[in-house]
Tab-separated table of C-alpha atoms (C1' of nucleotides) in Angstrom:
chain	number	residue	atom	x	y	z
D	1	UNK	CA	120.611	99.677	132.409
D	2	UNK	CA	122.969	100.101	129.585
D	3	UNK	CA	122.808	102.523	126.349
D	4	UNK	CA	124.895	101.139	123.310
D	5	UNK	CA	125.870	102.748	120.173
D	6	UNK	CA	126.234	99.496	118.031
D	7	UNK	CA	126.756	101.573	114.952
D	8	UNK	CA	129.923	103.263	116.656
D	9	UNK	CA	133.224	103.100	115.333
D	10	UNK	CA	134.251	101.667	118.838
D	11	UNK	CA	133.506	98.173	119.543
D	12	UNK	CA	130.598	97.268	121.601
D	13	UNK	CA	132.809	95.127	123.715
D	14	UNK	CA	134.858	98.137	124.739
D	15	UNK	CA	131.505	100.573	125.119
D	16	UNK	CA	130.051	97.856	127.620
D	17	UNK	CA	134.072	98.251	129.583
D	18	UNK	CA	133.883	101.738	129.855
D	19	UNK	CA	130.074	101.463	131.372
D	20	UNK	CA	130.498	99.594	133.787
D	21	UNK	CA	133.970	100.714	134.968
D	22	UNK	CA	132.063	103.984	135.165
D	23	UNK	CA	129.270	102.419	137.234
D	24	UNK	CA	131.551	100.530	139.243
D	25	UNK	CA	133.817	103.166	139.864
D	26	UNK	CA	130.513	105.723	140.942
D	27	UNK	CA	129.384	103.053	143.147
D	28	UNK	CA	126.206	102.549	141.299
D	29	UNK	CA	126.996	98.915	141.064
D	30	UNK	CA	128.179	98.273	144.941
D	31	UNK	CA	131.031	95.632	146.590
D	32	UNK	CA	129.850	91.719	145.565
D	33	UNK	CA	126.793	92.861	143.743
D	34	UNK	CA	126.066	90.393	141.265
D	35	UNK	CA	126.582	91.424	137.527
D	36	UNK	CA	123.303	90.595	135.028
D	37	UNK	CA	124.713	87.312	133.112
D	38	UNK	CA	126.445	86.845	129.926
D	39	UNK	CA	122.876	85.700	128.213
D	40	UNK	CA	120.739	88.244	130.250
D	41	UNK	CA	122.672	90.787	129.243
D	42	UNK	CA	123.014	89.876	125.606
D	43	UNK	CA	119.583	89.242	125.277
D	44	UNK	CA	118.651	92.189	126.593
D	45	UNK	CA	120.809	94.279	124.038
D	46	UNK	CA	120.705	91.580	121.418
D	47	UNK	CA	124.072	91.110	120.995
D	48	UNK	CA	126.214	87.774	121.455
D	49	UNK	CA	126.872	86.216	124.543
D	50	UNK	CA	130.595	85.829	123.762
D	51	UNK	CA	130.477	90.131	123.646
D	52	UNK	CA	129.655	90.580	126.963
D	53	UNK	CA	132.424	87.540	127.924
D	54	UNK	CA	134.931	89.499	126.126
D	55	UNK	CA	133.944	92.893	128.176
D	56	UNK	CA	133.641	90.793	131.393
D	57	UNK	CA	137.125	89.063	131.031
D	58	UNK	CA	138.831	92.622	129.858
D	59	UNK	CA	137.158	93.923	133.321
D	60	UNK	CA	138.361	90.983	134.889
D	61	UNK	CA	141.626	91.414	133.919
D	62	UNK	CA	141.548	94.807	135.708
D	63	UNK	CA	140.267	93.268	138.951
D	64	UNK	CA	137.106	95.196	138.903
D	65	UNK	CA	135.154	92.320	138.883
D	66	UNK	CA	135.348	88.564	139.701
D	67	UNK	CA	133.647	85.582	138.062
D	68	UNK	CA	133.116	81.973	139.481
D	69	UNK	CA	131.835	79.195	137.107
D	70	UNK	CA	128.161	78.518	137.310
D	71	UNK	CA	127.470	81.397	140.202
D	72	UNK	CA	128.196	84.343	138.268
D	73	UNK	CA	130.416	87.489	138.123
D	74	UNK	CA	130.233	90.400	140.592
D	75	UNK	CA	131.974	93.782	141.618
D	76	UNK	CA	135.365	93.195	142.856
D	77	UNK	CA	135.236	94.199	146.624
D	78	UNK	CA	136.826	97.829	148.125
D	79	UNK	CA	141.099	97.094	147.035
D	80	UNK	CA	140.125	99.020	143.823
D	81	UNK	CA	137.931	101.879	145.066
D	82	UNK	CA	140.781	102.236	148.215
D	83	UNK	CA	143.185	103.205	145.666
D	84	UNK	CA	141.113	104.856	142.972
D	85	UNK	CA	142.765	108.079	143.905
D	86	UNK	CA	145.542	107.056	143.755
D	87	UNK	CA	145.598	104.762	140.522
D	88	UNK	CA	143.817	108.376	138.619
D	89	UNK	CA	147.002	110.617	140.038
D	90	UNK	CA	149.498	107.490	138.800
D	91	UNK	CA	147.802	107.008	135.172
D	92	UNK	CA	147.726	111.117	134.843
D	93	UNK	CA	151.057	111.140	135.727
D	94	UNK	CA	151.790	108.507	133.692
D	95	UNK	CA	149.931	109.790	130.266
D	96	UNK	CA	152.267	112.625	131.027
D	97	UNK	CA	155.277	110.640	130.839
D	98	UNK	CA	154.452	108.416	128.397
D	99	UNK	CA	154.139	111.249	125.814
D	100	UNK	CA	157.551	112.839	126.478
D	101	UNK	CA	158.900	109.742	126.079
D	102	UNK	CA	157.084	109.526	122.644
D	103	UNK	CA	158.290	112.654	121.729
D	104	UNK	CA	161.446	111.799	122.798
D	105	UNK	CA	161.768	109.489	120.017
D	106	UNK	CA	161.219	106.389	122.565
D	107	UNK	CA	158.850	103.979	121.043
D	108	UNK	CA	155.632	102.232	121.622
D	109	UNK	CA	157.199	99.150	121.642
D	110	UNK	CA	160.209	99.514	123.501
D	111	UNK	CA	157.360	100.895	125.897
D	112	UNK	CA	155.741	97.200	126.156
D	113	UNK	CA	159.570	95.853	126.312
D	114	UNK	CA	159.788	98.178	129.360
D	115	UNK	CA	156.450	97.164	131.077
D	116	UNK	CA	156.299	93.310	130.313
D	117	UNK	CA	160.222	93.168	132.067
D	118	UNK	CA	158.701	94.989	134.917
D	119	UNK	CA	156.093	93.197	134.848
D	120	UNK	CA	158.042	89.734	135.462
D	121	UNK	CA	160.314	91.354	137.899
D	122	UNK	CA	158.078	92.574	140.138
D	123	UNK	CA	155.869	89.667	139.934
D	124	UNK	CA	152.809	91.698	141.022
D	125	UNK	CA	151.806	91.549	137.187
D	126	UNK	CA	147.828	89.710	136.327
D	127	UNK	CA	148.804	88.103	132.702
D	128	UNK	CA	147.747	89.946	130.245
D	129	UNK	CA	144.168	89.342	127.528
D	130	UNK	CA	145.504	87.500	124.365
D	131	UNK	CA	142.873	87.939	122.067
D	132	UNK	CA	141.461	84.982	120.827
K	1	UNK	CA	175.424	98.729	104.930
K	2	UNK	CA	172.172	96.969	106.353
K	3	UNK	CA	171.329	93.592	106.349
K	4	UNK	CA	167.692	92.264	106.693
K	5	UNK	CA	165.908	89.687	107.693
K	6	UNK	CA	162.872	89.129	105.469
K	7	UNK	CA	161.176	86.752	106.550
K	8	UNK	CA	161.034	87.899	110.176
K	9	UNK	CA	157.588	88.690	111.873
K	10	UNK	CA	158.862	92.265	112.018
K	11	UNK	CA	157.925	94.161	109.130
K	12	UNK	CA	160.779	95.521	106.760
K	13	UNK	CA	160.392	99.206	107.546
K	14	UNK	CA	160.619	98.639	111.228
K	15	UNK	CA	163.535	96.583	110.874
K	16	UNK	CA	164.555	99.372	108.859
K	17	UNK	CA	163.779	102.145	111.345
K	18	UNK	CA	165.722	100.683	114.043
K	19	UNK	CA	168.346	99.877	112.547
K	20	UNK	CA	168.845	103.172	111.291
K	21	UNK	CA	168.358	105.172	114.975
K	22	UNK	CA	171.475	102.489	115.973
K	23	UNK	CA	173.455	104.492	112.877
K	24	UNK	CA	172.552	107.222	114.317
K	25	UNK	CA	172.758	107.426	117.375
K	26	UNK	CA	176.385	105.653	117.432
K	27	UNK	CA	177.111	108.645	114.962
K	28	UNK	CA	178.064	105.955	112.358
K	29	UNK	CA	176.090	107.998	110.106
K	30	UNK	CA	176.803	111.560	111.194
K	31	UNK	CA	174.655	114.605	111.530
K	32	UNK	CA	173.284	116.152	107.967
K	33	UNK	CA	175.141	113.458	106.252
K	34	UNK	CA	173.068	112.298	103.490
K	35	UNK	CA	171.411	109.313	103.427
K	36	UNK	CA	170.621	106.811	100.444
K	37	UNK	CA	167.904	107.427	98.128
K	38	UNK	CA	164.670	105.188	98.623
K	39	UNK	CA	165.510	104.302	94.916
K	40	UNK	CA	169.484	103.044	95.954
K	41	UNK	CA	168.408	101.502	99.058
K	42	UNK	CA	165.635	100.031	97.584
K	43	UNK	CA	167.556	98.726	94.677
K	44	UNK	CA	170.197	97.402	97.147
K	45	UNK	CA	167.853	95.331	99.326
K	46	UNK	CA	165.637	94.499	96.577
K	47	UNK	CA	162.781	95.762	98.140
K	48	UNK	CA	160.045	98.632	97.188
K	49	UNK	CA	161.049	102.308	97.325
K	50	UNK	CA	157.687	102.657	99.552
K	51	UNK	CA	158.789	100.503	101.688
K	52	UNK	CA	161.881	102.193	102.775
K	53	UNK	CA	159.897	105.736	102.188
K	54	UNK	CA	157.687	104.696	105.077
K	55	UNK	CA	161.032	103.848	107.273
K	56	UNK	CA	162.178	107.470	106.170
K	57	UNK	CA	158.442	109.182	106.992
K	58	UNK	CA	159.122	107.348	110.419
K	59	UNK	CA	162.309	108.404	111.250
K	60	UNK	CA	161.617	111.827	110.281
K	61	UNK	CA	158.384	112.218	112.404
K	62	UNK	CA	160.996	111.447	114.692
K	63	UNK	CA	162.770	113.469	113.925
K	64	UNK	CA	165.849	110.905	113.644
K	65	UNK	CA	166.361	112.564	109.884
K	66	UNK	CA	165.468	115.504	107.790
K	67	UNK	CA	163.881	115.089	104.166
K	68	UNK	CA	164.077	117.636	101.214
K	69	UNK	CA	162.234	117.313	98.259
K	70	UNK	CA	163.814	116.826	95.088
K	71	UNK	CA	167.104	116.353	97.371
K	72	UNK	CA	167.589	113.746	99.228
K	73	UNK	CA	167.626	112.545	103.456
K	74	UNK	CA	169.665	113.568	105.589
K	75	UNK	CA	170.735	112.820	109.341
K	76	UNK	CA	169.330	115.439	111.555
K	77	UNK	CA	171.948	117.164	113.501
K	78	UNK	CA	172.107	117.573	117.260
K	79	UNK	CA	169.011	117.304	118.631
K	80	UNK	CA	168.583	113.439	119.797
K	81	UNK	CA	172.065	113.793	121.206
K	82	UNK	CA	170.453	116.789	122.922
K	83	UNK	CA	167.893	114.826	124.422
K	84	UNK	CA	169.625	111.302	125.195
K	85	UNK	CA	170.137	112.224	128.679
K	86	UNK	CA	166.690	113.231	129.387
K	87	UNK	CA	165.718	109.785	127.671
K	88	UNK	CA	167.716	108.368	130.366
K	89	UNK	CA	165.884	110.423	132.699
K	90	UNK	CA	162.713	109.603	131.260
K	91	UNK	CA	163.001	106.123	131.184
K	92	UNK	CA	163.959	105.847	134.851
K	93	UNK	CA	160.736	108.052	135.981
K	94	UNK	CA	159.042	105.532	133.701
K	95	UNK	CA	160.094	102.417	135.370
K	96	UNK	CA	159.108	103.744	138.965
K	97	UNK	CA	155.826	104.701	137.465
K	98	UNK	CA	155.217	101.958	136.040
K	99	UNK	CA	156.324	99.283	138.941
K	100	UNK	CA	153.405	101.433	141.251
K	101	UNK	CA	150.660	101.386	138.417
K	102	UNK	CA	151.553	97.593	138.694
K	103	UNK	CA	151.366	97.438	142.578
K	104	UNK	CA	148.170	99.489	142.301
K	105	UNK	CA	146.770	96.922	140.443
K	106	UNK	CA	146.898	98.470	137.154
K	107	UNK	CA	147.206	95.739	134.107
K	108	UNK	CA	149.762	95.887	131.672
K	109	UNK	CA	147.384	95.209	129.386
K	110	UNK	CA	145.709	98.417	130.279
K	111	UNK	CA	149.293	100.122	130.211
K	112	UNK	CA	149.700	98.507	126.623
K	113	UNK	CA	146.094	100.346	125.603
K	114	UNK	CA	146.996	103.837	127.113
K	115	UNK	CA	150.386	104.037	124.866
K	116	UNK	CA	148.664	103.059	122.086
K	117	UNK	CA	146.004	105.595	122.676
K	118	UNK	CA	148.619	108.500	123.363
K	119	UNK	CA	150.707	107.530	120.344
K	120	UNK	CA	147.690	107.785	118.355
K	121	UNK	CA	146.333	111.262	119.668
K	122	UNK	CA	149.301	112.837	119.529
K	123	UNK	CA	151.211	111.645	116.999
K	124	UNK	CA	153.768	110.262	118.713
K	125	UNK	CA	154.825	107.150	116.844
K	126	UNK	CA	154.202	105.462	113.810
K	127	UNK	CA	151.890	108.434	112.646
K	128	UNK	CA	150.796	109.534	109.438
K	129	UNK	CA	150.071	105.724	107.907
K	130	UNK	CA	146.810	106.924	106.261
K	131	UNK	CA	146.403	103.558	103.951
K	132	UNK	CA	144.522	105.001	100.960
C	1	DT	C1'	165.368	123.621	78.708
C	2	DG	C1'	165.565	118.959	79.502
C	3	DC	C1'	167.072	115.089	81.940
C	4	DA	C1'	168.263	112.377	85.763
C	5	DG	C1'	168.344	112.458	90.171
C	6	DT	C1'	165.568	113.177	94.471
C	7	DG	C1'	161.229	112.820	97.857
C	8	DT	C1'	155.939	112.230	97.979
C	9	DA	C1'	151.127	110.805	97.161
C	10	DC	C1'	147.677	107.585	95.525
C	11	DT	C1'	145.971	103.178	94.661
C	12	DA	C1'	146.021	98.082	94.789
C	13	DT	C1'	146.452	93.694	97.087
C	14	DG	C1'	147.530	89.692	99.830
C	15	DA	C1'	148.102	88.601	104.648
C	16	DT	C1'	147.031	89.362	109.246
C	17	DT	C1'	144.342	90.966	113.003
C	18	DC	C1'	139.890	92.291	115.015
C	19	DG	C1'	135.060	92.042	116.467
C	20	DT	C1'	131.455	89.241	116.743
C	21	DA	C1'	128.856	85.029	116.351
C	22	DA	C1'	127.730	79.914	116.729
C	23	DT	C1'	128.303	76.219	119.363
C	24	DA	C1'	129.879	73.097	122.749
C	25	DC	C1'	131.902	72.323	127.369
C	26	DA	C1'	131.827	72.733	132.510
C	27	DG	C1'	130.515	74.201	137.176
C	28	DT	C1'	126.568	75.479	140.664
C	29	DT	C1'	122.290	75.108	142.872
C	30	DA	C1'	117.891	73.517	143.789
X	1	DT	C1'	118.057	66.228	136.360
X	2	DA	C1'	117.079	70.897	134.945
X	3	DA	C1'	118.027	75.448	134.545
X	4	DC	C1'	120.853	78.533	135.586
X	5	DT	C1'	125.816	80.275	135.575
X	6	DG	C1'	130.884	81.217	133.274
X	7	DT	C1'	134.426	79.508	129.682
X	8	DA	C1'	136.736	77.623	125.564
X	9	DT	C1'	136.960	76.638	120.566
X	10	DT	C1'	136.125	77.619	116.150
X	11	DA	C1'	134.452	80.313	112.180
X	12	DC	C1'	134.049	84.272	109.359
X	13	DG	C1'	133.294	88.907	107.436
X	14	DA	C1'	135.347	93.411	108.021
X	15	DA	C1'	139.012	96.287	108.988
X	16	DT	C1'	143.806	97.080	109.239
X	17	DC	C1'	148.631	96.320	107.937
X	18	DA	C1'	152.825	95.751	105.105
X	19	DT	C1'	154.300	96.070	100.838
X	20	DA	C1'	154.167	96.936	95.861
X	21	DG	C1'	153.051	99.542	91.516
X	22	DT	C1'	152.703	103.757	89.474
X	23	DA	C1'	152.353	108.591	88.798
X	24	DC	C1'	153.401	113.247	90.446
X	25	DA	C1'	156.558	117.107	91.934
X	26	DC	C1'	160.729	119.264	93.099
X	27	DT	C1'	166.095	120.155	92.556
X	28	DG	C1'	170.282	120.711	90.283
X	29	DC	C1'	173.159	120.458	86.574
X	30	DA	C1'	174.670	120.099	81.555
DNA sequence: TGCAGTGTACTATGATTCGTAATACAGTTA
DNA sequence: TAACTGTATTACGAATCATAGTACACTGCA
C-alpha cells in the first residue's frame, strides 16, 4: 500500500502525509473508509506506532480524516473533496502572495502574527499541532 | 541607540533586525547614511561582531541596507519607501486570502508550513544561514 | 607601504528543537 | 475479559539554531 524512503532527508511522518493526502485526494481511499491502524500500519513498514499517530493527527488536523478512540480513523467525508478546487486555486493564489510579500521585506513571522489574529477573529480556525 | 533585551526568547540578531527596519523605516536613520561597524556595535552591546553581522546579512537580503567591503553599512535609499504602499496592498490581499483558506478549511498550521517552505525556496527570509 | 578601519567566511559549541521510539493509558466491540 | 482500536507521556539521539572565536580580505589614509 505504501512505498517509504526511510533513508530520506524528509521525515517518514511527513512522507506517510503526503501519501495519503494524495490517495485521499484521488479517491483511492473513498468517504468513511477505514484507515489500516496505527500498529498495522507500523508493523507493516516497521516503523513506530507513535509515526503513523503523528502523520494521522497532522492529517487530522487538516480534516482529511477523523479518528474515534477504540474504532479507528477513516477518510473525512465529501466537505474536503467539494472544495478541493477551490482550496488548490486559494493556496496557488496564496503561494503567490505570500512570496511578494517576502520579497517585500514582510516577514515569516509577522506572517504567523497575521494568520493566528485571523485565525481568532474569524473563529473558523482548528488549533493548530504543537509538537510534542 | 538600541537597547536589548538579552535574555528574551528572541534571539539577539532578530531583536536586532527589527529594531533596525523601525530606524528605518521612520527615516531615523536616513537613506545611505552609514551605519555602525559590527565591531562598534558589537563593542557597545557587548555582544559578538557575528552576531550583529548576521542582523546586517539579514537586513541586507532585505534589502533594508547596503554593505561594502572594507567600508562599512549603509541605509539603502528609496526603495522600501517605494514599496510601503504596495505592502499595504499586499497585506490587505493577504488577510482576505487568508480568512477564505481558513473558511475552506485550510489549517493554519498548514499556512505556517507553506511560508516556511516559500521562504526557504526562494530566499525570501532569513536566507543564507549555512551553519558550517 | 603599512596600519587601522571596515565587511566576510569558517569553525566551534552549548542550547534548543525535531523525529522517532518505548511504554502506559483509555475507549470499543464481541 | 480479550483483543482490537486511538491517545498521551516521556525519553533520547540527531539535527538545527544562536552565538562566539578567529582568521581572511578589502578600503582608505598617513
Amino acid at each position: 500500500m505504501f512505498e517509504l524512503d526511510v533513508r530520506s532527508r524528509k521525515p517518514i511522518y511527513e512522507q506517510l502525509v503526503e501519501r495519503l493526502k494524495e490517495l485521499i485526494i484521488t479517491e483511492v481511499l473513498k468517504a468513511n473508509e477505514q484507515l489500516p491502524s496505527v500498529r498495522m500500519l507500523a508493523q507493516q513498514l516497521t516503523i513506530n506506532p507513535n509515526t503513523i499517530q503523528k502523520a494521522y493527527r497532522e492529517l487530522e488536523s487538516q480534516s482529511y480524516i477523523y479518528s474515534i478512540k477504540g474504532k479507528g480513523s477513516f477518510v473525512s467525508p465529501a466537505t474536503l473533496k467539494q472544495n478541493s478546487e477551490k482550496i488548490v486555486k486559494v493556496k496557488h493564489e496564496l503561494s503567490k502572495l505570500i512570496s511578494e510579500a517576502l520579497y517585500l521585506g514582510i516577514t515569516a513571522d509577522e506572517l504567523f502574527k497575521m494568520i493566528k489574529e485571523i485565525e481568532t477573529t474569524v473563529g473558523g480556525g482548528i488549533e493548530s499541532d504543537q509538537n510534542q
